[in-house]
Coordinates of C-alpha atoms in Angstrom, one line a residue:
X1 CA 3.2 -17.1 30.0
X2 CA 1.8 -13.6 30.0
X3 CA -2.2 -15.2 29.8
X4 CA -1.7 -17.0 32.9
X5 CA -0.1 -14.0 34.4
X6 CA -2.3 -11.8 33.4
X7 CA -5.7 -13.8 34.6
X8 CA -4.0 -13.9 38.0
X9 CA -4.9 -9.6 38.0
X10 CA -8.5 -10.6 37.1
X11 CA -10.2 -10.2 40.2
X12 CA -8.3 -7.1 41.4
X13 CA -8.9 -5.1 37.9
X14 CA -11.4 -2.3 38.2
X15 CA -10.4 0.1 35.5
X16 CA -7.4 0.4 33.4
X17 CA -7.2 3.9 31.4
X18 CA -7.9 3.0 27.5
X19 CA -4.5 3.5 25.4
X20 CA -4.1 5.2 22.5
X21 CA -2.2 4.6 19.4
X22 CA -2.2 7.0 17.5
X23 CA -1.6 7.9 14.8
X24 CA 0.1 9.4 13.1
X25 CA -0.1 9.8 15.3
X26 CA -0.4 9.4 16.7
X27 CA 0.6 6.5 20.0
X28 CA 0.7 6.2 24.0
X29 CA 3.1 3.8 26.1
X30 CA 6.1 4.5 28.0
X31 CA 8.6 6.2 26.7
X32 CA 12.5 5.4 27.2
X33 CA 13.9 8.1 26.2
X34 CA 14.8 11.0 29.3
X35 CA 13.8 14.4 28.9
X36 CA 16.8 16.8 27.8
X37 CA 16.6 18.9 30.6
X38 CA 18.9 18.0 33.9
X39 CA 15.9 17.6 35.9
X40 CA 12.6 15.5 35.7
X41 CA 9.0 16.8 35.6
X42 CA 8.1 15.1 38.7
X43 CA 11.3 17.2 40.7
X44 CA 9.7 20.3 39.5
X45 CA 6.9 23.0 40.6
X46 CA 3.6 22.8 41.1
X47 CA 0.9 26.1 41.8
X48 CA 3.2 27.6 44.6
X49 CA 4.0 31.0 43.6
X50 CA 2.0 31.2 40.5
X51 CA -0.5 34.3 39.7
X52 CA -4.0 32.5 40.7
X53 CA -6.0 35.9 40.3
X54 CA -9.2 34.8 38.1
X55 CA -9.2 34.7 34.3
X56 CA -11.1 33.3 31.7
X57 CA -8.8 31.8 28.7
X58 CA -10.7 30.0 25.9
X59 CA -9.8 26.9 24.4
X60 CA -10.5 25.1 21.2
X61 CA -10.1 21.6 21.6
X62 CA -11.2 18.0 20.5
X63 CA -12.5 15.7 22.8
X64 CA -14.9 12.7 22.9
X65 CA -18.5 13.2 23.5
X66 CA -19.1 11.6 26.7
X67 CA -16.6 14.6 28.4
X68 CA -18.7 16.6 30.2
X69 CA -17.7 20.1 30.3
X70 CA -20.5 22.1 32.5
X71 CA -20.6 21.4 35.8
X72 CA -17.1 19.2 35.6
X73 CA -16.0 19.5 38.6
X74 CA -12.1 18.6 37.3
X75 CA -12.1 22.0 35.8
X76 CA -14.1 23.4 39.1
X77 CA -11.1 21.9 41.1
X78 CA -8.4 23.0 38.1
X79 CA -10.0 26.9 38.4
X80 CA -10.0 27.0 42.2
X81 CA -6.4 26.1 42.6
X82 CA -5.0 28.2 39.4
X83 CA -7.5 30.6 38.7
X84 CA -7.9 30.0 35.6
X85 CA -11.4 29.3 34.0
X86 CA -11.3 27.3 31.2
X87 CA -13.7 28.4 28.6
X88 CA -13.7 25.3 26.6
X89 CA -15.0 24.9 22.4
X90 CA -15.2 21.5 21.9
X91 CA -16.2 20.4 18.3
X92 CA -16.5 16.3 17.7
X93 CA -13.8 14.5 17.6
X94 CA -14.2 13.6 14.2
X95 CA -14.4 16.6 12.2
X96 CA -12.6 18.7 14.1
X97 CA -9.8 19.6 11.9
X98 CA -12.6 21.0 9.7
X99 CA -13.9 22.9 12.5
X100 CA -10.6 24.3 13.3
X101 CA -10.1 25.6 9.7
X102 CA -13.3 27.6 9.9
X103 CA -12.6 28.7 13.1
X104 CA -9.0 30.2 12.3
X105 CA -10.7 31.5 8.9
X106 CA -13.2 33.2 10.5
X107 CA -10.7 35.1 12.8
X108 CA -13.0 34.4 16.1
X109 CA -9.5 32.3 17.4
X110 CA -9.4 31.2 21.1
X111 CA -6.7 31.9 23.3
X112 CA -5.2 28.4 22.8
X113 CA -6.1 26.5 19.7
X114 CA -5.3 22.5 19.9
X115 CA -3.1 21.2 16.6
X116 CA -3.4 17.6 16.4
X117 CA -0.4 17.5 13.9
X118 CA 2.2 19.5 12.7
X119 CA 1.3 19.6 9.4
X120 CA 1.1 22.5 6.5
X121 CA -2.0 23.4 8.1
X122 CA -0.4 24.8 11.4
X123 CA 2.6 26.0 9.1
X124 CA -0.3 28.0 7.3
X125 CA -1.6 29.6 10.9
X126 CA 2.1 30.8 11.8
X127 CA 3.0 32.2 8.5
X128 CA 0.1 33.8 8.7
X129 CA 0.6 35.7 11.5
X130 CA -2.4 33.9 13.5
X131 CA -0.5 32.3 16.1
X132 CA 2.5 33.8 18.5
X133 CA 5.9 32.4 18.4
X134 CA 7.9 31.3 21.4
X135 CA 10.4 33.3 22.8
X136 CA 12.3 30.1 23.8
X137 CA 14.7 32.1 26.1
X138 CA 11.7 32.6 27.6
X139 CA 10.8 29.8 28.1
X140 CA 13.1 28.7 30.3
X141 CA 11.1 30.4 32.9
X142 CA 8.8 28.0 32.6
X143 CA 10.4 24.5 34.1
X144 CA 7.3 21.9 34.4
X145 CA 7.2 22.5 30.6
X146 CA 11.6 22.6 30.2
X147 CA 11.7 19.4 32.3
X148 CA 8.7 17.3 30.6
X149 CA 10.0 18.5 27.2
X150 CA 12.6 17.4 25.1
X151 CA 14.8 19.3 22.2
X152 CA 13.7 16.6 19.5
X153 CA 10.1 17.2 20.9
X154 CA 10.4 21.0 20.7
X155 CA 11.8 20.9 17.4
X156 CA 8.7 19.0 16.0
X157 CA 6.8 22.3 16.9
X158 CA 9.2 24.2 14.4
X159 CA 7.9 26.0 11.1
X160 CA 10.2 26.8 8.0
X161 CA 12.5 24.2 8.6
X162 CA 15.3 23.3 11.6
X163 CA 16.3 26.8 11.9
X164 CA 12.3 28.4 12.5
X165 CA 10.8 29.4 15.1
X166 CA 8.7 27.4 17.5
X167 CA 5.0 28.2 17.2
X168 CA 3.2 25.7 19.8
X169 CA 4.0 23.8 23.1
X170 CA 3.9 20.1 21.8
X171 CA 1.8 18.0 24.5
X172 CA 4.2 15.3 25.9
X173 CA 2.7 12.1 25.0
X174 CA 4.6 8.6 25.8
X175 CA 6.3 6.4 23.2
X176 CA 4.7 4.8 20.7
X177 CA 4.6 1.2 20.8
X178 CA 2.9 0.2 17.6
X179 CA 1.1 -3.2 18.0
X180 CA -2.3 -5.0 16.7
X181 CA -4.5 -6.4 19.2
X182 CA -6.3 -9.8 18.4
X183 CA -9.0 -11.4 19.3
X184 CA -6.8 -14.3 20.4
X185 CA -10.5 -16.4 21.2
X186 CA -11.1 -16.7 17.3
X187 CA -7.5 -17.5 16.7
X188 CA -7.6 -20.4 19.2
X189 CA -11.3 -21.7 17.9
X190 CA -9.6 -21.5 14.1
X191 CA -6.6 -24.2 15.8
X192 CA -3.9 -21.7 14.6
X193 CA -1.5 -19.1 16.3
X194 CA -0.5 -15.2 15.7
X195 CA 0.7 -15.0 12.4
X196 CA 4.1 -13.8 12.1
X197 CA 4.5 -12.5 8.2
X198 CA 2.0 -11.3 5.5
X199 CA 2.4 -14.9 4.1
X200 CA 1.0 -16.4 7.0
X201 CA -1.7 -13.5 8.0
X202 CA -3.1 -14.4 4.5
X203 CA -3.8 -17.3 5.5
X204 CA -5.3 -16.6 9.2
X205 CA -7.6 -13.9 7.2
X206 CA -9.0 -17.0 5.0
X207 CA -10.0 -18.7 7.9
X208 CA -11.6 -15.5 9.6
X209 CA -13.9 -15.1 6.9
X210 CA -14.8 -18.4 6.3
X211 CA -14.9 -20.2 9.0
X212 CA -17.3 -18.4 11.4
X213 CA -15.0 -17.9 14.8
X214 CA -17.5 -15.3 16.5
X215 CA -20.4 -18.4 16.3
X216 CA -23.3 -16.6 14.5
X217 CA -23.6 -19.3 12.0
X218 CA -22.8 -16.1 9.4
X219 CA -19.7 -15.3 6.8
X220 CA -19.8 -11.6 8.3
X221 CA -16.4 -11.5 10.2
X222 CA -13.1 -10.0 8.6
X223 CA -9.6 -9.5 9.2
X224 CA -9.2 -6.2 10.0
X225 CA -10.8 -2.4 9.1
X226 CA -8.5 0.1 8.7
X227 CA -9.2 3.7 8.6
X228 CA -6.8 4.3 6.1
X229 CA -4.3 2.5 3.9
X230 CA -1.8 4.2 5.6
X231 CA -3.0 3.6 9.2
X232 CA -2.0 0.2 10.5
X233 CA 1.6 0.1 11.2
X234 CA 1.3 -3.5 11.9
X235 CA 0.8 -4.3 8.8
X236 CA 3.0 -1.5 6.8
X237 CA 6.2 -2.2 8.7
X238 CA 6.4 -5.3 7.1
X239 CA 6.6 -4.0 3.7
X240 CA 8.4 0.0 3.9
X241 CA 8.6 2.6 6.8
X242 CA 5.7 4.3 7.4
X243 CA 5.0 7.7 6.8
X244 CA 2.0 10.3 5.7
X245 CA 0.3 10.5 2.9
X246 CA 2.7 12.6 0.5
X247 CA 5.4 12.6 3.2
X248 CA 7.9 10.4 3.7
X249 CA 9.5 8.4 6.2
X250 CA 12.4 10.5 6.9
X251 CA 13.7 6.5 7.1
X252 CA 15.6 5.0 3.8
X253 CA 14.3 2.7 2.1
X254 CA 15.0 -0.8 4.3
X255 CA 15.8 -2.7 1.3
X256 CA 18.7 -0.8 -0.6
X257 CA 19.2 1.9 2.6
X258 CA 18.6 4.7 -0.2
X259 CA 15.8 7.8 0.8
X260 CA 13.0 7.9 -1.1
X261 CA 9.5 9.5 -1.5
X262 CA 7.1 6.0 -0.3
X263 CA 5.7 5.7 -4.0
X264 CA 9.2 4.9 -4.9
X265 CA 10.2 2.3 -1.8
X266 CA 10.7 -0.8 -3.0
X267 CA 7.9 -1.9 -0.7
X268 CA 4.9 0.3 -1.6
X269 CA 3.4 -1.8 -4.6
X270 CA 4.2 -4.9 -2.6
X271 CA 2.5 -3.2 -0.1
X272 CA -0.9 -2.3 -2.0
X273 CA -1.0 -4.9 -4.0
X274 CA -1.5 -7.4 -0.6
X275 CA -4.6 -5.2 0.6
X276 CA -5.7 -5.2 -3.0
X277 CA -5.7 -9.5 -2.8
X278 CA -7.0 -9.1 0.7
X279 CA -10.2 -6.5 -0.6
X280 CA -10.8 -9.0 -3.6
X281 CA -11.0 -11.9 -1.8
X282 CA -13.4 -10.2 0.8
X283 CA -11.0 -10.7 3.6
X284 CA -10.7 -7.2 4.7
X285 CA -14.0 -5.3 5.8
X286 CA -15.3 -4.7 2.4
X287 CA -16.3 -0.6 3.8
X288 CA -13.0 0.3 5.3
X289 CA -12.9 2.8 2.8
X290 CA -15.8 4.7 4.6
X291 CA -14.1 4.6 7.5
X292 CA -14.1 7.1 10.3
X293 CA -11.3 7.8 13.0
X294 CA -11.7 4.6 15.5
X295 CA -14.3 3.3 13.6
X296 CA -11.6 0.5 13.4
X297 CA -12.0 -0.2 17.3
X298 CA -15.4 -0.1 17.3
X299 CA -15.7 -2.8 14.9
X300 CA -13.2 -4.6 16.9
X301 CA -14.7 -4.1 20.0
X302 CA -18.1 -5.2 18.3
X303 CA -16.0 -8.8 16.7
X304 CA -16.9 -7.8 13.4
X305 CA -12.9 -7.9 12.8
X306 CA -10.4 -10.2 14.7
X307 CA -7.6 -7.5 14.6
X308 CA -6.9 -3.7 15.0
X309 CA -4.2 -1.3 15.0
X310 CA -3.1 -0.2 18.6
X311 CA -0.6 -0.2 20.9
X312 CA 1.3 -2.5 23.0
X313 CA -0.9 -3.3 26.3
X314 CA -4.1 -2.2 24.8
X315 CA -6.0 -5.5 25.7
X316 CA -5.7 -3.8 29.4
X317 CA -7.6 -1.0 29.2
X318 CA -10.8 -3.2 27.0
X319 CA -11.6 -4.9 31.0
X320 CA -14.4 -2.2 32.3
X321 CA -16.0 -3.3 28.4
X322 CA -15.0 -6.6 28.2
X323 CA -14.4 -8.2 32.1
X324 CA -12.2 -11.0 30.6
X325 CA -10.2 -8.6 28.0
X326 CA -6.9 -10.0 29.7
X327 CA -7.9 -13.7 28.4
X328 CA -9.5 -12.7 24.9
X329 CA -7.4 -10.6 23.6
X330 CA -3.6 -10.1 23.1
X331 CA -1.3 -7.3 21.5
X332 CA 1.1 -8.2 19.3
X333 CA 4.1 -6.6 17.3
X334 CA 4.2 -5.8 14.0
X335 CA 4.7 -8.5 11.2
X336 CA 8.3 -9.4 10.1
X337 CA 9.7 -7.9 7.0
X338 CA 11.1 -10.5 5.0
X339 CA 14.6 -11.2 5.7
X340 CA 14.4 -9.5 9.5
X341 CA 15.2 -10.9 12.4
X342 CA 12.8 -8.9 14.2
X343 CA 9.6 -6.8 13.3
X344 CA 10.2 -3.3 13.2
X345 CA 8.3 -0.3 15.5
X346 CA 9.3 3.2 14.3
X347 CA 9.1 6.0 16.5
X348 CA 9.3 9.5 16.7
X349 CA 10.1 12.3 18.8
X350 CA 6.6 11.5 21.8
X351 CA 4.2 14.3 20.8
X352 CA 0.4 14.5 20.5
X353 CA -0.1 17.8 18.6
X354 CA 0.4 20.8 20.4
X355 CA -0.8 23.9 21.7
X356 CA -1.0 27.1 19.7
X357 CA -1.7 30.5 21.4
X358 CA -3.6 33.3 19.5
X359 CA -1.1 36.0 18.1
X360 CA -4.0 38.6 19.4
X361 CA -3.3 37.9 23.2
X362 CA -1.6 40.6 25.1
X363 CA 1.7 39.9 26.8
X364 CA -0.1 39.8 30.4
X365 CA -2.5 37.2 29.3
X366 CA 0.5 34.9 27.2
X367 CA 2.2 35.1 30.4
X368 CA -0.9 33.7 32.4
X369 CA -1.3 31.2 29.5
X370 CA 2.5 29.7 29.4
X371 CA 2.1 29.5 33.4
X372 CA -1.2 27.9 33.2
X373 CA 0.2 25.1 30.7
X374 CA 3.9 24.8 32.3
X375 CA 1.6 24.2 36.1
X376 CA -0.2 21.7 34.2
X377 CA 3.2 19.7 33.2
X378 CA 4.0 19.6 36.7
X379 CA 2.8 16.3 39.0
X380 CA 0.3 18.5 40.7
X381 CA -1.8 19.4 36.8
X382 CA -1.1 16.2 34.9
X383 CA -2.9 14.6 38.3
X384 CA -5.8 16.2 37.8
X385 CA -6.1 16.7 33.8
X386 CA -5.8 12.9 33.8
X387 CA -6.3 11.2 36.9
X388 CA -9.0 14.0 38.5
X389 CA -10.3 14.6 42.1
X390 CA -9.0 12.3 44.8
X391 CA -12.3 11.2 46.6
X392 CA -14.6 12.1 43.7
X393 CA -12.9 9.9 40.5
X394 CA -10.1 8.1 42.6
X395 CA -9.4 6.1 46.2
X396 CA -5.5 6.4 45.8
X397 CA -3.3 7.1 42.9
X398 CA 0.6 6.1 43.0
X399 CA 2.4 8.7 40.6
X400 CA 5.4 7.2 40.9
X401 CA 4.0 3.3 40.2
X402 CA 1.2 5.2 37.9
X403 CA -1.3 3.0 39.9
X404 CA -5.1 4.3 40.7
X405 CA -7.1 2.5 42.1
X406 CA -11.2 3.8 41.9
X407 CA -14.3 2.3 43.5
X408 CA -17.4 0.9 41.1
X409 CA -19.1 4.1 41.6
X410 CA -15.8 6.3 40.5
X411 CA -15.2 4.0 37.9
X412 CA -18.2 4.7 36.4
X413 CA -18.4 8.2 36.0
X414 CA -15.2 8.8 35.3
X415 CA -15.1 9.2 31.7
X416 CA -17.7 12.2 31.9
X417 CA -15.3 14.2 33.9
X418 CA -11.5 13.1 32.8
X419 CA -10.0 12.5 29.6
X420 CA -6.8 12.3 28.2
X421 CA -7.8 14.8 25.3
X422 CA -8.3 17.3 27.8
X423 CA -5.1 17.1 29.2
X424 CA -2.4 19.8 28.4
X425 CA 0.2 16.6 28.8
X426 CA -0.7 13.1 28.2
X427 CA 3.0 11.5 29.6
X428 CA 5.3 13.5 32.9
X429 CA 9.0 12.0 32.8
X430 CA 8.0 9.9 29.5
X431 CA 5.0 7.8 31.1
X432 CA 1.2 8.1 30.6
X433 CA -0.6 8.7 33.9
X434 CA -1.7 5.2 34.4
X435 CA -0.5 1.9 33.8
X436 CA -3.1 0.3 35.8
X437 CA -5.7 0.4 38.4
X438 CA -3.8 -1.5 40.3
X439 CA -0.5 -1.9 41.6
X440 CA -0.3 -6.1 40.4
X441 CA -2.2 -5.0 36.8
X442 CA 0.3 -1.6 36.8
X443 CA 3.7 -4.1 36.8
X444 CA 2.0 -6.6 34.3
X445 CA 1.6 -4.0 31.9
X446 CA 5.2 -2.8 32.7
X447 CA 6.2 -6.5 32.0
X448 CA 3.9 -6.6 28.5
X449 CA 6.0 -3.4 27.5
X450 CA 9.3 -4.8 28.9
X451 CA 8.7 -8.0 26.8
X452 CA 7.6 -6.0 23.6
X453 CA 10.8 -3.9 23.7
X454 CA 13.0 -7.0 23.6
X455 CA 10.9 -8.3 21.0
X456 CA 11.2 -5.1 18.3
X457 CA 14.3 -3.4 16.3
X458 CA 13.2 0.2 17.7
X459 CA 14.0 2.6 15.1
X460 CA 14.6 6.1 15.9
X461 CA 12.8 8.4 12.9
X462 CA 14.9 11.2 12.7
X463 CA 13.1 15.1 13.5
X464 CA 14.2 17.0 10.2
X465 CA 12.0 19.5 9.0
X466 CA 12.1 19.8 5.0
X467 CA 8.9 22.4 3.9
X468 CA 9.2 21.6 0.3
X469 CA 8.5 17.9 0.8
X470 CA 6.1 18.1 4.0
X471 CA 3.9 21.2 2.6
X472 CA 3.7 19.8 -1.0
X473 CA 0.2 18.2 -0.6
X474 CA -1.2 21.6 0.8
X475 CA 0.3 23.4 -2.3
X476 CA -1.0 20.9 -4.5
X477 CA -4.1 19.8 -3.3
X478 CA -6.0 18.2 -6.2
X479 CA -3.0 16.1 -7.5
X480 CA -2.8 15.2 -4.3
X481 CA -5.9 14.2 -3.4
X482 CA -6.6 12.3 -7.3
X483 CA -3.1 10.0 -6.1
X484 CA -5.2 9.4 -2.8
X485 CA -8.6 8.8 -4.8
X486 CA -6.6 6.7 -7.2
X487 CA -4.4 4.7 -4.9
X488 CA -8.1 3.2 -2.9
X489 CA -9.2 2.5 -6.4
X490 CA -6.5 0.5 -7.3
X491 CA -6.5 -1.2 -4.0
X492 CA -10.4 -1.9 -4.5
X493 CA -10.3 -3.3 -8.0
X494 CA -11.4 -0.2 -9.7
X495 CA -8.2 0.1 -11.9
X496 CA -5.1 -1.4 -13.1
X497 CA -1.8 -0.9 -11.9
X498 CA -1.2 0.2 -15.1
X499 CA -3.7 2.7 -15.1
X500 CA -2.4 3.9 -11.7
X501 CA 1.1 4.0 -12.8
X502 CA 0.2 5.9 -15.6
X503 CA -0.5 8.7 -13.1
X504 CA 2.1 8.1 -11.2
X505 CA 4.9 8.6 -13.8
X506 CA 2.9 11.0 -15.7
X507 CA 1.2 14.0 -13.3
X508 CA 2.3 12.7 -9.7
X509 CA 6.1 12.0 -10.0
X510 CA 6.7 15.0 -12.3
X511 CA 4.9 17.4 -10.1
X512 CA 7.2 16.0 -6.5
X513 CA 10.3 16.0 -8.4
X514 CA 11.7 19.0 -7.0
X515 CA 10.5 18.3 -3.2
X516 CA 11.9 14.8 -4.0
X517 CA 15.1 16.1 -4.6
X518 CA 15.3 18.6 -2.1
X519 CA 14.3 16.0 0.7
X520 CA 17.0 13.3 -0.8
X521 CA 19.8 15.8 -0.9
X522 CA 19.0 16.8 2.7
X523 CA 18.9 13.3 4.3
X524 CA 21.6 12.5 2.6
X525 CA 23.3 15.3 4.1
X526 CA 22.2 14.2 7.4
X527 CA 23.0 10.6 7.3
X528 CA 26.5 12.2 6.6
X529 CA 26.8 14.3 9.3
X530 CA 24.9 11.8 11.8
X531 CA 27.5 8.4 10.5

């Protein structure tokens, strides 16, 4: 039903805004949860009565290399009405956590320093001394950002544990809806439909790499290309809860309901040991192990690989690349875990990374900076950050329906101007800025989310901060980084499982032990207290 729904929007679809999934982080979709404050981001200030004097504050951030950040006349329009020039560092997207280390290591820090995660890394920076902590009575005076803002979000942002202090404003991002998107075309020239469980995706991967559904009269095509073993929730829910490498799921274990570290779920070896069947058999893009961030979409979008990780609605925003994306391709839940009734889609408190704010900046600057980033969580910022100039990148933009609607010519500079990286909040009120770039193609997507929501067991991944298990890695960096080496190599072939759990039960599980048991003893604590 939702095909011939969805080819009805054909002819009205200009440009839908690409959404992303992310991964760990990152993902982007609606979110259903309401923000803790009594009132909404879209009731709350915009520039009126803010300082607008000029400044200069620098930022480090990563964004795609199309943005165009001279001459962008977004940030022209964002310094006229604040003030506020935005002197931007923008190192490429796909090294920029190693840029960021060198920059904060070097002590030349910007004013605000993008974190894409939360992770020992940013712990590092606080403890440190190189970034400020909120004052989160403070705070309060700020109410774009105490509206748009939730306390589970917040507390992602904590260092030391529950009871630390805050160190960065986590950018509101919607929530996740982890899907795949398929190239349903191949999967109707192969005479089969979406594969439900691992069983029958086995199966469907055969045929992909056999039987030549992209027409080239070659055995090139694959299954999928992950960027990581650990990236496509799709695929992972069906076996354990997902979680970082060397952190866990802050889920129990789905089969026995005890918390574990993921090399211990009853579902990890199960796990590898179907990508290791799927690399052998040369069902899986034989160089995912090579593998870049997005690298994944790009082979997608180039039908070298019939799926990719994503999130729910995705096939929307492929239409300025591919003009009958809403016929080709389809998004689809994860696969069923055996013995579910429904396939599972974990989510956590909606952040994208966060800001951090150099511990070197006077209290008259942090005060320009916390008003700069609160304005743009109200409607009147997250408009432009992510939607831009009305005239110059859009015809009309319905906040409220998160409908724009551009012309041909808007459309197709758009990208160089706008882009959700930039933006100091990629969701207001829990929704990204567009669902469509129309009203019709804005309510179809609604309805693709509405009928993925009833389709899932939503599973709420609690926000508990445990250092000793979530800084581990960073304190012991080469036995962590021989269990990654060592986990691809058994995946690929390269050794036995006995070999790998050799290491396991030798170096790896002997070294954790201690973060194990701290982080068992605390969940257990809190499943106690949260029965």
């Amino acid at each position: 039903m939702k095909k011939r729904i969805l080819s009805l929007a054909l002819a009205t679809v200009m440009l839908v805004t690409m959404f992303t999934a992310c991964s760990s982080a990152s993902g982007s979709t609606p979110a259903v949860s309401t923000p803790a404050s009594s009132g909404s981001a879209s009731e709350s200030t915009s520039s009126g009565g803010m300082d607008t004097s000029p400044i200069t504050i620098s930022v480090m951030n990563r964004v795609p290399a199309e943005y165009i950040i001279e001459n962008n006349h977004v940030l022209d329009e964002i310094e006229r009405i604040t003030g506020v020039h935005l002197e931007i560092t923008a190192p490429p997207i796909a090294n920029y956590n190693d840029r960021l280390q060198l920059a904060m290591a070097s002590g030349d820090i910007p004013d605000i320093i993008y974190t894409w995660e939360f992770d020992a890394n940013y712990e590092k920076f606080a403890n440190d001394g190189m970034i400020q902590p909120l004052d989160m009575e403070k705070m309060k005076q700020y109410p774009n950002l105490m509206a748009n803002l939730n306390e589970d979000q917040w507390n992602r942002a904590r260092v030391g544990g529950m009871e630390g202090d805050i160190y960065a404003i986590p950018r509101a991002n919607a929530q996740s809806r982890w899907a795949v998107i398929v190239n349903d075309t191949w999967l109707e020239k192969l005479g089969v439909t979406m594969p439900t469980t691992p069983d029958e995706l086995y199966e469907v991967a055969k045929l992909i790499a056999t039987e030549d559904p992209d027409g080239n009269g070659k055995n090139d095509t694959f299954l999928y290309s992950p960027t990581g073993l650990w990236s496509d929730c799709w695929l992972v829910f069906a076996f354990l809860p997902f979680s970082l490498q060397h952190v866990p799921a802050y889920l129990p274990d789905p089969v026995d309901g005890e918390y574990k570290i993921k090399e211990k779920m009853t579902g990890y070896f199960p796990y590898l040991d179907f990508v290791r069947k799927l690399y052998a058999e040369g069902l899986m893009d034989p160089e995912w192990f090579t593998n870049n961030y997005y690298d994944d979409r790009t082979k997608f979008e180039q039908e070298r690989v019939g799926f990719c990780h994503n999130g729910s609605g995705s096939e929307v925003g492929y239409v300025k690349t591919f003009p009958d994306a809403l016929e080709r391709f389809s998004t689809y839940p994860a696969l069923l875990m055996e013995g579910a009734e429904k396939p599972r889609n974990e989510i956590a408190a909606s952040t994208w990374g966060g800001w951090m704010i150099n511990a070197d900046v006077d209290e008259a600057k942090l005060d320009r900076i916390l008003a700069f980033i609160d304005w743009a969580n109200s409607p009147e910022g997250f408009t432009l950050f992510n939607v831009g100039v009305e005239g110059e990148d859009y015809t009309s933009y319905d906040i409220e329906n998160r409908s724009v609607v551009r012309t041909d010519e808007q459309t197709d500079h758009v990208t160089n101007y706008i882009s959700g990286y930039m933006s100091f909040a990629s969701a207001l009120d829990g929704l990204p800025a567009t669902l469509g770039s129309t009203p019709e193609l804005a309510e179809i997507t609604k309805q693709i989310y509405d009928e993925y929501d009833a389709a899932v067991d939503t599973i709420q991944i609690p926000v508990v901060k445990i250092p000793e298990i979530d800084n581990w890695a960073a304190e012991n960096p080469d036995i962590a980084s021989k269990k990654e080496e060592l986990e691809v190599s058994y995946v690929c072939g390269k050794i036995s499982r006995e070999e790998y759990e050799d290491f396991l039960t030798n170096t790896y599980f002997p070294s954790i032990e201690e973060a194990e048991k701290i982080y068992i003893e605390t969940m257990n604590a809190y499943a106690a207290a949260n029965s």
